[in-house]
């Protein structure tokens, strides 16, 4: 889910995090940031499990259609996985630390008024 990746940048910019799913979950359920991240992670895992389960329960429409449907399900899953990987590798959300954060699943919350510009993090008032 993109909002798990974008939350830190958005919250550092101030008001823009209000529409982020993480913020919505924090407010709706009275959770801390870490609790909301765990909640969203569990929710996302359940959606992925349902996706796989639903695919297995599909009826057969014949070999040709079945292959096309299987290919479609595979491509949708690859798109989701590719977007997730892009979030770590692109530098957009984590700068040059993306792969390290992906590996350790640990990062610091950015201070307010920090944004990523070009190849570095800068104070918003410097941008």
N, CA, C and O atoms as a Tinker XYZ file with bonds, in Angstrom:
   508  protein
     1  N      0.837000   -1.176000    0.000000    73     2
     2  CA     0.000000    0.000000    0.000000    64     1     3
     3  C      0.885000    1.244000    0.000000    63     2     4     5
     4  O      1.740000    1.417000    0.869000    81     3
     5  N      0.667000    2.089000   -0.972000    73     3     6
     6  CA     1.479000    3.290000   -1.142000    64     5     7
     7  C      1.463000    4.195000    0.087000    63     6     8     9
     8  O      2.482000    4.809000    0.405000    81     7
     9  N      0.345000    4.291000    0.777000    73     7    10
    10  CA     0.264000    5.206000    1.914000    64     9    11
    11  C      1.216000    4.828000    3.042000    63    10    12    13
    12  O      1.632000    5.696000    3.808000    81    11
    13  N      1.566000    3.554000    3.160000    73    11    14
    14  CA     2.567000    3.168000    4.159000    64    13    15
    15  C      3.925000    3.766000    3.797000    63    14    16    17
    16  O      4.696000    4.136000    4.683000    81    15
    17  N      4.215000    3.861000    2.528000    73    15    18
    18  CA     5.483000    4.431000    2.081000    64    17    19
    19  C      5.458000    5.955000    2.132000    63    18    20    21
    20  O      6.446000    6.575000    2.525000    81    19
    21  N      4.364000    6.550000    1.748000    73    19    22
    22  CA     4.317000    8.009000    1.615000    64    21    23
    23  C      4.043000    8.739000    2.923000    63    22    24    25
    24  O      4.252000    9.950000    2.999000    81    23
    25  N      3.587000    8.043000    3.945000    73    23    26
    26  CA     3.189000    8.710000    5.185000    64    25    27
    27  C      4.288000    9.604000    5.751000    63    26    28    29
    28  O      4.022000   10.756000    6.093000    81    27
    29  N      5.499000    9.106000    5.856000    73    27    30
    30  CA     6.564000    9.857000    6.511000    64    29    31
    31  C      6.833000   11.189000    5.814000    63    30    32    33
    32  O      6.951000   12.224000    6.470000    81    31
    33  N      6.928000   11.163000    4.499000    73    31    34
    34  CA     7.135000   12.402000    3.742000    64    33    35
    35  C      5.941000   13.330000    3.929000    63    34    36    37
    36  O      6.112000   14.529000    4.149000    81    35
    37  N      4.743000   12.780000    3.842000    73    35    38
    38  CA     3.543000   13.606000    3.950000    64    37    39
    39  C      3.406000   14.242000    5.326000    63    38    40    41
    40  O      3.064000   15.420000    5.430000    81    39
    41  N      3.668000   13.481000    6.383000    73    39    42
    42  CA     3.540000   14.058000    7.721000    64    41    43
    43  C      4.594000   15.124000    7.957000    63    42    44    45
    44  O      4.364000   16.071000    8.709000    81    43
    45  N      5.759000   14.978000    7.314000    73    43    46
    46  CA     6.817000   15.976000    7.500000    64    45    47
    47  C      6.464000   17.302000    6.829000    63    46    48    49
    48  O      7.014000   18.347000    7.179000    81    47
    49  N      5.558000   17.255000    5.879000    73    47    50
    50  CA     5.144000   18.472000    5.168000    64    49    51
    51  C      3.956000   19.157000    5.831000    63    50    52    53
    52  O      3.477000   20.186000    5.354000    81    51
    53  N      3.494000   18.593000    6.912000    73    51    54
    54  CA     2.391000   19.231000    7.630000    64    53    55
    55  C      1.045000   18.674000    7.240000    63    54    56    57
    56  O      0.820000   17.469000    7.355000    81    55
    57  N      0.153000   19.510000    6.786000    73    55    58
    58  CA    -1.241000   19.165000    6.561000    64    57    59
    59  C     -1.526000   18.115000    5.522000    63    58    60    61
    60  O     -2.627000   17.565000    5.516000    81    59
    61  N     -0.593000   17.802000    4.638000    73    59    62
    62  CA    -0.903000   16.876000    3.543000    64    61    63
    63  C     -1.117000   15.441000    4.002000    63    62    64    65
    64  O     -1.659000   14.639000    3.242000    81    63
    65  N     -0.709000   15.088000    5.223000    73    63    66
    66  CA    -0.874000   13.713000    5.700000    64    65    67
    67  C     -2.309000   13.413000    6.120000    63    66    68    69
    68  O     -2.635000   12.255000    6.384000    81    67
    69  N     -3.172000   14.422000    6.188000    73    67    70
    70  CA    -4.534000   14.222000    6.662000    64    69    71
    71  C     -5.348000   13.238000    5.849000    63    70    72    73
    72  O     -6.294000   12.645000    6.368000    81    71
    73  N     -5.002000   13.053000    4.583000    73    71    74
    74  CA    -5.745000   12.134000    3.724000    64    73    75
    75  C     -5.034000   10.793000    3.563000    63    74    76    77
    76  O     -5.514000    9.919000    2.842000    81    75
    77  N     -3.916000   10.630000    4.219000    73    75    78
    78  CA    -3.170000    9.380000    4.152000    64    77    79
    79  C     -3.909000    8.321000    4.974000    63    78    80    81
    80  O     -4.427000    8.613000    6.052000    81    79
    81  N     -3.954000    7.100000    4.462000    73    79    82
    82  CA    -4.670000    6.010000    5.125000    64    81    83
    83  C     -4.137000    5.763000    6.535000    63    82    84    85
    84  O     -4.906000    5.415000    7.432000    81    83
    85  N     -2.847000    5.935000    6.739000    73    83    86
    86  CA    -2.256000    5.740000    8.067000    64    85    87
    87  C     -2.864000    6.742000    9.047000    63    86    88    89
    88  O     -3.269000    6.368000   10.147000    81    87
    89  N     -2.930000    8.006000    8.653000    73    87    90
    90  CA    -3.517000    9.043000    9.502000    64    89    91
    91  C     -4.987000    8.753000    9.777000    63    90    92    93
    92  O     -5.453000    8.915000   10.904000    81    91
    93  N     -5.709000    8.330000    8.766000    73    91    94
    94  CA    -7.129000    8.011000    8.927000    64    93    95
    95  C     -7.306000    6.895000    9.953000    63    94    96    97
    96  O     -8.175000    6.987000   10.820000    81    95
    97  N     -6.500000    5.851000    9.865000    73    95    98
    98  CA    -6.589000    4.728000   10.806000    64    97    99
    99  C     -6.210000    5.181000   12.213000    63    98   100   101
   100  O     -6.854000    4.779000   13.183000    81    99
   101  N     -5.177000    6.010000   12.338000    73    99   102
   102  CA    -4.786000    6.523000   13.650000    64   101   103
   103  C     -5.950000    7.266000   14.299000    63   102   104   105
   104  O     -6.252000    7.061000   15.475000    81   103
   105  N     -6.592000    8.121000   13.529000    73   103   106
   106  CA    -7.703000    8.919000   14.065000    64   105   107
   107  C     -8.941000    8.064000   14.331000    63   106   108   109
   108  O     -9.592000    8.207000   15.366000    81   107
   109  N     -9.257000    7.187000   13.401000    73   107   110
   110  CA   -10.474000    6.376000   13.517000    64   109   111
   111  C    -10.437000    5.446000   14.731000    63   110   112   113
   112  O    -11.438000    5.281000   15.428000    81   111
   113  N     -9.271000    4.840000   14.974000    73   111   114
   114  CA    -9.168000    3.841000   16.038000    64   113   115
   115  C     -8.366000    4.313000   17.247000    63   114   116   117
   116  O     -8.156000    3.544000   18.185000    81   115
   117  N     -7.916000    5.568000   17.238000    73   115   118
   118  CA    -7.148000    6.093000   18.368000    64   117   119
   119  C     -5.816000    5.385000   18.554000    63   118   120   121
   120  O     -5.403000    5.113000   19.681000    81   119
   121  N     -5.142000    5.085000   17.445000    73   119   122
   122  CA    -3.892000    4.331000   17.487000    64   121   123
   123  C     -2.679000    5.251000   17.391000    63   122   124   125
   124  O     -2.762000    6.369000   16.884000    81   123
   125  N     -1.554000    4.753000   17.891000    73   123   126
   126  CA    -0.281000    5.430000   17.672000    64   125   127
   127  C      0.154000    5.156000   16.236000    63   126   128   129
   128  O     -0.445000    4.331000   15.545000    81   127
   129  N      1.185000    5.842000   15.798000    73   127   130
   130  CA     1.705000    5.598000   14.450000    64   129   131
   131  C      2.106000    4.140000   14.284000    63   130   132   133
   132  O      1.724000    3.506000   13.300000    81   131
   133  N      2.868000    3.596000   15.229000    73   131   134
   134  CA     3.313000    2.204000   15.106000    64   133   135
   135  C      2.129000    1.250000   15.080000    63   134   136   137
   136  O      2.108000    0.307000   14.288000    81   135
   137  N      1.145000    1.485000   15.938000    73   135   138
   138  CA    -0.045000    0.628000   15.959000    64   137   139
   139  C     -0.802000    0.705000   14.635000    63   138   140   141
   140  O     -1.291000   -0.308000   14.134000    81   139
   141  N     -0.896000    1.900000   14.075000    73   139   142
   142  CA    -1.582000    2.061000   12.785000    64   141   143
   143  C     -0.829000    1.342000   11.673000    63   142   144   145
   144  O     -1.446000    0.732000   10.800000    81   143
   145  N      0.495000    1.408000   11.697000    73   143   146
   146  CA     1.291000    0.692000   10.692000    64   145   147
   147  C      1.082000   -0.813000   10.810000    63   146   148   149
   148  O      0.959000   -1.502000    9.798000    81   147
   149  N      1.042000   -1.328000   12.038000    73   147   150
   150  CA     0.759000   -2.754000   12.231000    64   149   151
   151  C     -0.648000   -3.090000   11.724000    63   150   152   153
   152  O     -0.847000   -4.118000   11.076000    81   151
   153  N     -1.622000   -2.222000   12.021000    73   151   154
   154  CA    -2.993000   -2.449000   11.587000    64   153   155
   155  C     -3.063000   -2.524000   10.068000    63   154   156   157
   156  O     -3.645000   -3.457000    9.514000    81   155
   157  N     -2.472000   -1.546000    9.399000    73   155   158
   158  CA    -2.506000   -1.504000    7.934000    64   157   159
   159  C     -1.745000   -2.684000    7.344000    63   158   160   161
   160  O     -2.164000   -3.250000    6.334000    81   159
   161  N     -0.639000   -3.058000    7.963000    73   159   162
   162  CA     0.117000   -4.222000    7.495000    64   161   163
   163  C     -0.742000   -5.485000    7.573000    63   162   164   165
   164  O     -0.771000   -6.278000    6.632000    81   163
   165  N     -1.437000   -5.669000    8.688000    73   163   166
   166  CA    -2.323000   -6.824000    8.835000    64   165   167
   167  C     -3.471000   -6.797000    7.842000    63   166   168   169
   168  O     -3.841000   -7.827000    7.279000    81   167
   169  N     -4.029000   -5.623000    7.633000    73   167   170
   170  CA    -5.126000   -5.450000    6.678000    64   169   171
   171  C     -4.657000   -5.787000    5.261000    63   170   172   173
   172  O     -5.351000   -6.479000    4.516000    81   171
   173  N     -3.486000   -5.296000    4.905000    73   171   174
   174  CA    -2.925000   -5.556000    3.581000    64   173   175
   175  C     -2.640000   -7.043000    3.394000    63   174   176   177
   176  O     -2.905000   -7.606000    2.332000    81   175
   177  N     -2.100000   -7.671000    4.430000    73   175   178
   178  CA    -1.837000   -9.114000    4.369000    64   177   179
   179  C     -3.135000   -9.883000    4.141000    63   178   180   181
   180  O     -3.172000  -10.818000    3.342000    81   179
   181  N     -4.189000   -9.494000    4.836000    73   179   182
   182  CA    -5.484000  -10.166000    4.673000    64   181   183
   183  C     -6.020000   -9.986000    3.250000    63   182   184   185
   184  O     -6.560000  -10.927000    2.669000    81   183
   185  N     -5.876000   -8.793000    2.693000    73   183   186
   186  CA    -6.316000   -8.555000    1.311000    64   185   187
   187  C     -5.551000   -9.461000    0.347000    63   186   188   189
   188  O     -6.139000  -10.037000   -0.568000    81   187
   189  N     -4.240000   -9.585000    0.554000    73   187   190
   190  CA    -3.440000  -10.450000   -0.326000    64   189   191
   191  C     -3.855000  -11.908000   -0.181000    63   190   192   193
   192  O     -3.935000  -12.633000   -1.174000    81   191
   193  N     -4.120000  -12.343000    1.049000    73   191   194
   194  CA    -4.580000  -13.716000    1.263000    64   193   195
   195  C     -5.921000  -13.948000    0.570000    63   194   196   197
   196  O     -6.132000  -14.993000   -0.047000    81   195
   197  N     -6.817000  -12.985000    0.669000    73   195   198
   198  CA    -8.120000  -13.098000   -0.003000    64   197   199
   199  C     -7.958000  -13.149000   -1.518000    63   198   200   201
   200  O     -8.672000  -13.888000   -2.196000    81   199
   201  N     -7.027000  -12.373000   -2.046000    73   199   202
   202  CA    -6.766000  -12.356000   -3.487000    64   201   203
   203  C     -6.372000  -13.750000   -3.970000    63   202   204   205
   204  O     -6.906000  -14.251000   -4.960000    81   203
   205  N     -5.436000  -14.366000   -3.261000    73   203   206
   206  CA    -4.975000  -15.708000   -3.631000    64   205   207
   207  C     -6.106000  -16.720000   -3.458000    63   206   208   209
   208  O     -6.319000  -17.571000   -4.321000    81   207
   209  N     -6.823000  -16.627000   -2.354000    73   207   210
   210  CA    -7.938000  -17.539000   -2.093000    64   209   211
   211  C     -9.039000  -17.397000   -3.145000    63   210   212   213
   212  O     -9.573000  -18.392000   -3.636000    81   211
   213  N     -9.367000  -16.163000   -3.481000    73   211   214
   214  CA   -10.400000  -15.931000   -4.502000    64   213   215
   215  C     -9.981000  -16.488000   -5.855000    63   214   216   217
   216  O    -10.801000  -17.042000   -6.587000    81   215
   217  N     -8.714000  -16.340000   -6.181000    73   215   218
   218  CA    -8.219000  -16.864000   -7.455000    64   217   219
   219  C     -8.378000  -18.381000   -7.508000    63   218   220   221
   220  O     -8.751000  -18.935000   -8.542000    81   219
   221  N     -8.098000  -19.041000   -6.405000    73   219   222
   222  CA    -8.204000  -20.508000   -6.365000    64   221   223
   223  C     -9.648000  -20.992000   -6.484000    63   222   224   225
   224  O     -9.894000  -22.109000   -6.938000    81   223
   225  N    -10.591000  -20.162000   -6.081000    73   223   226
   226  CA   -12.004000  -20.562000   -6.093000    64   225   227
   227  C    -12.719000  -20.232000   -7.396000    63   226   228   229
   228  O    -13.907000  -20.523000   -7.534000    81   227
   229  N    -12.032000  -19.643000   -8.334000    73   227   230
   230  CA   -12.681000  -19.301000   -9.600000    64   229   231
   231  C    -13.139000  -20.560000  -10.329000    63   230   232   233
   232  O    -12.457000  -21.584000  -10.298000    81   231
   233  N    -14.280000  -20.483000  -10.975000    73   231   234
   234  CA   -14.721000  -21.630000  -11.769000    64   233   235
   235  C    -13.878000  -21.737000  -13.038000    63   234   236   237
   236  O    -13.103000  -20.838000  -13.364000    81   235
   237  N    -14.042000  -22.827000  -13.727000    73   235   238
   238  CA   -13.353000  -23.003000  -15.004000    64   237   239
   239  C    -14.280000  -22.560000  -16.130000    63   238   240   241
   240  O    -15.471000  -22.871000  -16.144000    81   239
   241  N    -13.696000  -21.822000  -17.075000    73   239   242
   242  CA   -14.441000  -21.390000  -18.259000    64   241   243
   243  C    -13.855000  -22.016000  -19.526000    63   242   244   245
   244  O    -14.147000  -21.578000  -20.639000    81   243
   245  N    -13.044000  -23.025000  -19.345000    73   243   246
   246  CA   -12.363000  -23.648000  -20.470000    64   245   247
   247  C    -10.904000  -23.217000  -20.491000    63   246   248   249
   248  O    -10.541000  -22.181000  -19.933000    81   247
   249  N    -10.085000  -24.012000  -21.132000    73   247   250
   250  CA    -8.637000  -23.815000  -21.096000    64   249   251
   251  C     -8.198000  -22.426000  -21.562000    63   250   252   253
   252  O     -7.354000  -21.804000  -20.917000    81   251
   253  N     -8.744000  -21.940000  -22.648000    73   251   254
   254  CA    -8.316000  -20.649000  -23.200000    64   253   255
   255  C     -8.627000  -19.504000  -22.239000    63   254   256   257
   256  O     -7.762000  -18.678000  -21.949000    81   255
   257  N     -9.855000  -19.458000  -21.751000    73   255   258
   258  CA   -10.252000  -18.384000  -20.832000    64   257   259
   259  C     -9.526000  -18.535000  -19.496000    63   258   260   261
   260  O     -9.088000  -17.545000  -18.911000    81   259
   261  N     -9.400000  -19.770000  -19.016000    73   259   262
   262  CA    -8.703000  -20.000000  -17.744000    64   261   263
   263  C     -7.272000  -19.476000  -17.793000    63   262   264   265
   264  O     -6.802000  -18.866000  -16.833000    81   263
   265  N     -6.584000  -19.708000  -18.896000    73   263   266
   266  CA    -5.209000  -19.209000  -19.039000    64   265   267
   267  C     -5.177000  -17.683000  -19.048000    63   266   268   269
   268  O     -4.291000  -17.072000  -18.451000    81   267
   269  N     -6.143000  -17.076000  -19.725000    73   267   270
   270  CA    -6.204000  -15.607000  -19.770000    64   269   271
   271  C     -6.491000  -15.028000  -18.382000    63   270   272   273
   272  O     -5.893000  -14.024000  -17.994000    81   271
   273  N     -7.393000  -15.648000  -17.644000    73   271   274
   274  CA    -7.719000  -15.182000  -16.293000    64   273   275
   275  C     -6.515000  -15.362000  -15.368000    63   274   276   277
   276  O     -6.208000  -14.481000  -14.565000    81   275
   277  N     -5.841000  -16.494000  -15.481000    73   275   278
   278  CA    -4.641000  -16.735000  -14.672000    64   277   279
   279  C     -3.571000  -15.685000  -14.976000    63   278   280   281
   280  O     -2.919000  -15.169000  -14.068000    81   279
   281  N     -3.402000  -15.380000  -16.248000    73   279   282
   282  CA    -2.427000  -14.361000  -16.653000    64   281   283
   283  C     -2.821000  -12.998000  -16.083000    63   282   284   285
   284  O     -1.962000  -12.255000  -15.608000    81   283
   285  N     -4.093000  -12.672000  -16.127000    73   283   286
   286  CA    -4.573000  -11.398000  -15.589000    64   285   287
   287  C     -4.276000  -11.301000  -14.087000    63   286   288   289
   288  O     -3.735000  -10.297000  -13.623000    81   287
   289  N     -4.630000  -12.344000  -13.330000    73   287   290
   290  CA    -4.362000  -12.348000  -11.891000    64   289   291
   291  C     -2.871000  -12.190000  -11.615000    63   290   292   293
   292  O     -2.477000  -11.460000  -10.706000    81   291
   293  N     -2.052000  -12.869000  -12.393000    73   291   294
   294  CA    -0.602000  -12.768000  -12.226000    64   293   295
   295  C     -0.119000  -11.345000  -12.484000    63   294   296   297
   296  O      0.710000  -10.826000  -11.736000    81   295
   297  N     -0.627000  -10.717000  -13.528000    73   295   298
   298  CA    -0.182000   -9.356000  -13.880000    64   297   299
   299  C     -0.620000   -8.333000  -12.833000    63   298   300   301
   300  O      0.126000   -7.407000  -12.516000    81   299
   301  N     -1.820000   -8.500000  -12.302000    73   299   302
   302  CA    -2.268000   -7.592000  -11.239000    64   301   303
   303  C     -1.360000   -7.737000  -10.020000    63   302   304   305
   304  O     -0.943000   -6.737000   -9.434000    81   303
   305  N     -1.052000   -8.970000   -9.638000    73   303   306
   306  CA    -0.170000   -9.203000   -8.489000    64   305   307
   307  C      1.217000   -8.623000   -8.738000    63   306   308   309
   308  O      1.814000   -8.036000   -7.835000    81   307
   309  N      1.730000   -8.779000   -9.942000    73   307   310
   310  CA     3.046000   -8.219000  -10.273000    64   309   311
   311  C      3.035000   -6.696000  -10.224000    63   310   312   313
   312  O      4.015000   -6.077000   -9.809000    81   311
   313  N      1.946000   -6.103000  -10.639000    73   311   314
   314  CA     1.821000   -4.643000  -10.598000    64   313   315
   315  C      1.876000   -4.150000   -9.152000    63   314   316   317
   316  O      2.586000   -3.191000   -8.847000    81   315
   317  N      1.137000   -4.797000   -8.278000    73   315   318
   318  CA     1.141000   -4.422000   -6.861000    64   317   319
   319  C      2.540000   -4.591000   -6.281000    63   318   320   321
   320  O      3.045000   -3.702000   -5.595000    81   319
   321  N      3.159000   -5.726000   -6.557000    73   319   322
   322  CA     4.504000   -5.986000   -6.031000    64   321   323
   323  C      5.515000   -5.008000   -6.619000    63   322   324   325
   324  O      6.407000   -4.541000   -5.912000    81   323
   325  N      5.384000   -4.698000   -7.896000    73   323   326
   326  CA     6.294000   -3.754000   -8.542000    64   325   327
   327  C      6.184000   -2.360000   -7.956000    63   326   328   329
   328  O      7.196000   -1.687000   -7.760000    81   327
   329  N      4.972000   -1.922000   -7.677000    73   327   330
   330  CA     4.785000   -0.601000   -7.054000    64   329   331
   331  C      5.419000   -0.558000   -5.677000    63   330   332   333
   332  O      6.025000    0.444000   -5.297000    81   331
   333  N      5.282000   -1.640000   -4.929000    73   331   334
   334  CA     5.902000   -1.710000   -3.605000    64   333   335
   335  C      7.419000   -1.619000   -3.718000    63   334   336   337
   336  O      8.054000   -0.859000   -2.988000    81   335
   337  N      7.995000   -2.386000   -4.625000    73   335   338
   338  CA     9.449000   -2.366000   -4.798000    64   337   339
   339  C      9.931000   -1.005000   -5.281000    63   338   340   341
   340  O     10.969000   -0.518000   -4.833000    81   339
   341  N      9.189000   -0.394000   -6.184000    73   339   342
   342  CA     9.546000    0.931000   -6.682000    64   341   343
   343  C      9.638000    1.931000   -5.537000    63   342   344   345
   344  O     10.505000    2.805000   -5.536000    81   343
   345  N      8.744000    1.800000   -4.564000    73   343   346
   346  CA     8.746000    2.729000   -3.437000    64   345   347
   347  C     10.061000    2.689000   -2.672000    63   346   348   349
   348  O     10.503000    3.712000   -2.150000    81   347
   349  N     10.685000    1.531000   -2.601000    73   347   350
   350  CA    11.981000    1.414000   -1.922000    64   349   351
   351  C     13.136000    1.862000   -2.810000    63   350   352   353
   352  O     14.086000    2.477000   -2.326000    81   351
   353  N     13.063000    1.561000   -4.090000    73   351   354
   354  CA    14.208000    1.794000   -4.974000    64   353   355
   355  C     14.253000    3.174000   -5.616000    63   354   356   357
   356  O     15.327000    3.624000   -6.014000    81   355
   357  N     13.133000    3.847000   -5.728000    73   355   358
   358  CA    13.090000    5.095000   -6.497000    64   357   359
   359  C     13.735000    6.280000   -5.793000    63   358   360   361
   360  O     14.136000    7.240000   -6.452000    81   359
   361  N     13.841000    6.236000   -4.492000    73   359   362
   362  CA    14.340000    7.381000   -3.744000    64   361   363
   363  C     13.250000    8.361000   -3.358000    63   362   364   365
   364  O     13.500000    9.285000   -2.584000    81   363
   365  N     12.071000    8.183000   -3.871000    73   363   366
   366  CA    10.986000    9.142000   -3.623000    64   365   367
   367  C     10.611000    9.244000   -2.145000    63   366   368   369
   368  O     10.362000   10.342000   -1.648000    81   367
   369  N     10.569000    8.126000   -1.446000    73   367   370
   370  CA    10.113000    8.135000   -0.061000    64   369   371
   371  C     11.230000    7.960000    0.958000    63   370   372   373
   372  O     11.101000    8.409000    2.097000    81   371
   373  N     12.326000    7.315000    0.566000    73   371   374
   374  CA    13.367000    6.978000    1.533000    64   373   375
   375  C     14.745000    7.494000    1.149000    63   374   376   377
   376  O     15.727000    7.189000    1.825000    81   375
   377  N     14.831000    8.262000    0.087000    73   375   378
   378  CA    16.140000    8.712000   -0.368000    64   377   379
   379  C     16.978000    7.516000   -0.783000    63   378   380   381
   380  O     16.479000    6.588000   -1.419000    81   379
   381  N     18.236000    7.540000   -0.425000    73   379   382
   382  CA    19.145000    6.447000   -0.784000    64   381   383
   383  C     19.088000    5.288000    0.208000    63   382   384   385
   384  O     19.801000    4.298000    0.042000    81   383
   385  N     18.258000    5.398000    1.223000    73   383   386
   386  CA    18.178000    4.369000    2.265000    64   385   387
   387  C     17.072000    3.346000    2.023000    63   386   388   389
   388  O     16.819000    2.501000    2.882000    81   387
   389  N     16.419000    3.407000    0.888000    73   387   390
   390  CA    15.258000    2.567000    0.634000    64   389   391
   391  C     15.493000    1.079000    0.777000    63   390   392   393
   392  O     14.710000    0.395000    1.436000    81   391
   393  N     16.552000    0.563000    0.175000    73   391   394
   394  CA    16.792000   -0.884000    0.242000    64   393   395
   395  C     17.163000   -1.321000    1.654000    63   394   396   397
   396  O     16.816000   -2.424000    2.077000    81   395
   397  N     17.862000   -0.467000    2.378000    73   395   398
   398  CA    18.199000   -0.765000    3.777000    64   397   399
   399  C     16.922000   -0.799000    4.620000    63   398   400   401
   400  O     16.747000   -1.686000    5.455000    81   399
   401  N     16.046000    0.159000    4.399000    73   399   402
   402  CA    14.775000    0.191000    5.127000    64   401   403
   403  C     13.922000   -1.019000    4.760000    63   402   404   405
   404  O     13.256000   -1.591000    5.623000    81   403
   405  N     13.937000   -1.409000    3.504000    73   403   406
   406  CA    13.192000   -2.602000    3.085000    64   405   407
   407  C     13.716000   -3.838000    3.819000    63   406   408   409
   408  O     12.939000   -4.695000    4.241000    81   407
   409  N     15.010000   -3.919000    3.961000    73   407   410
   410  CA    15.631000   -5.079000    4.603000    64   409   411
   411  C     15.365000   -5.107000    6.106000    63   410   412   413
   412  O     15.005000   -6.151000    6.651000    81   411
   413  N     15.537000   -3.973000    6.780000    73   411   414
   414  CA    15.429000   -3.934000    8.240000    64   413   415
   415  C     14.030000   -3.607000    8.741000    63   414   416   417
   416  O     13.679000   -3.924000    9.878000    81   415
   417  N     13.228000   -2.967000    7.881000    73   415   418
   418  CA    11.895000   -2.487000    8.259000    64   417   419
   419  C     11.967000   -1.474000    9.403000    63   418   420   421
   420  O     11.035000   -1.355000   10.199000    81   419
   421  N     13.078000   -0.753000    9.473000    73   419   422
   422  CA    13.251000    0.267000   10.505000    64   421   423
   423  C     13.611000    1.598000    9.866000    63   422   424   425
   424  O     14.423000    1.666000    8.944000    81   423
   425  N     12.988000    2.651000   10.377000    73   423   426
   426  CA    13.316000    4.002000    9.915000    64   425   427
   427  C     12.869000    5.004000   10.963000    63   426   428   429
   428  O     12.026000    4.708000   11.809000    81   427
   429  N     13.440000    6.179000   10.894000    73   427   430
   430  CA    13.058000    7.254000   11.808000    64   429   431
   431  C     11.951000    8.085000   11.175000    63   430   432   433
   432  O     11.864000    8.202000    9.952000    81   431
   433  N     11.119000    8.653000   12.017000    73   431   434
   434  CA    10.097000    9.574000   11.529000    64   433   435
   435  C     10.795000   10.893000   11.216000    63   434   436   437
   436  O     11.528000   11.427000   12.049000    81   435
   437  N     10.567000   11.413000   10.018000    73   435   438
   438  CA    11.196000   12.668000    9.613000    64   437   439
   439  C     10.646000   13.822000   10.442000    63   438   440   441
   440  O      9.469000   13.834000   10.802000    81   439
   441  N     11.507000   14.791000   10.739000    73   439   442
   442  CA    10.993000   15.994000   11.412000    64   441   443
   443  C     10.082000   16.772000   10.467000    63   442   444   445
   444  O     10.120000   16.581000    9.251000    81   443
   445  N      9.281000   17.632000   11.030000    73   443   446
   446  CA     8.391000   18.459000   10.210000    64   445   447
   447  C      9.211000   19.339000    9.275000    63   446   448   449
   448  O     10.355000   19.685000    9.571000    81   447
   449  N      8.619000   19.691000    8.160000    73   447   450
   450  CA     9.218000   20.605000    7.180000    64   449   451
   451  C     10.465000   20.056000    6.496000    63   450   452   453
   452  O     11.367000   20.818000    6.150000    81   451
   453  N     10.522000   18.737000    6.300000    73   451   454
   454  CA    11.605000   18.107000    5.543000    64   453   455
   455  C     10.982000   17.502000    4.291000    63   454   456   457
   456  O      9.903000   16.912000    4.353000    81   455
   457  N     11.645000   17.644000    3.184000    73   455   458
   458  CA    11.170000   17.012000    1.958000    64   457   459
   459  C     12.371000   16.510000    1.172000    63   458   460   461
   460  O     13.502000   16.929000    1.416000    81   459
   461  N     12.123000   15.626000    0.244000    73   459   462
   462  CA    13.180000   15.071000   -0.590000    64   461   463
   463  C     13.174000   15.824000   -1.903000    63   462   464   465
   464  O     12.161000   15.857000   -2.602000    81   463
   465  N     14.300000   16.430000   -2.241000    73   463   466
   466  CA    14.406000   17.234000   -3.451000    64   465   467
   467  C     15.662000   16.821000   -4.189000    63   466   468   469
   468  O     16.770000   16.946000   -3.668000    81   467
   469  N     15.487000   16.331000   -5.396000    73   467   470
   470  CA    16.645000   15.866000   -6.153000    64   469   471
   471  C     17.229000   14.638000   -5.502000    63   470   472   473
   472  O     16.587000   13.588000   -5.464000    81   471
   473  N     18.444000   14.754000   -4.985000    73   471   474
   474  CA    19.118000   13.615000   -4.359000    64   473   475
   475  C     19.332000   13.799000   -2.869000    63   474   476   477
   476  O     20.142000   13.085000   -2.279000    81   475
   477  N     18.631000   14.732000   -2.245000    73   475   478
   478  CA    18.865000   14.940000   -0.816000    64   477   479
   479  C     17.603000   15.448000   -0.125000    63   478   480   481
   480  O     16.686000   15.977000   -0.754000    81   479
   481  N     17.595000   15.265000    1.192000    73   479   482
   482  CA    16.522000   15.802000    2.010000    64   481   483
   483  C     16.882000   17.234000    2.377000    63   482   484   485
   484  O     18.026000   17.518000    2.731000    81   483
   485  N     15.912000   18.133000    2.294000    73   483   486
   486  CA    16.158000   19.544000    2.603000    64   485   487
   487  C     15.012000   20.099000    3.442000    63   486   488   489
   488  O     13.896000   19.581000    3.413000    81   487
   489  N     15.308000   21.160000    4.187000    73   487   490
   490  CA    14.261000   21.891000    4.892000    64   489   491
   491  C     13.350000   22.515000    3.844000    63   490   492   493
   492  O     13.832000   23.019000    2.829000    81   491
   493  N     12.060000   22.489000    4.072000    73   491   494
   494  CA    11.116000   23.036000    3.101000    64   493   495
   495  C     11.418000   24.503000    2.831000    63   494   496   497
   496  O     11.314000   24.950000    1.689000    81   495
   497  N     11.788000   25.255000    3.851000    73   495   498
   498  CA    12.055000   26.674000    3.639000    64   497   499
   499  C     13.346000   26.924000    2.862000    63   498   500   501
   500  O     13.615000   28.060000    2.474000    81   499
   501  N     14.160000   25.869000    2.623000    73   499   502
   502  CA    15.364000   25.989000    1.796000    64   501   503
   503  C     15.076000   25.656000    0.342000    63   502   504   505
   504  O     15.824000   26.055000   -0.550000    81   503
   505  N     13.994000   24.928000    0.100000    73   503   506
   506  CA    13.666000   24.478000   -1.250000    64   505   507
   507  C     13.262000   25.666000   -2.061000    63   506   508
   508  O     12.939000   25.528000   -3.241000    81   507
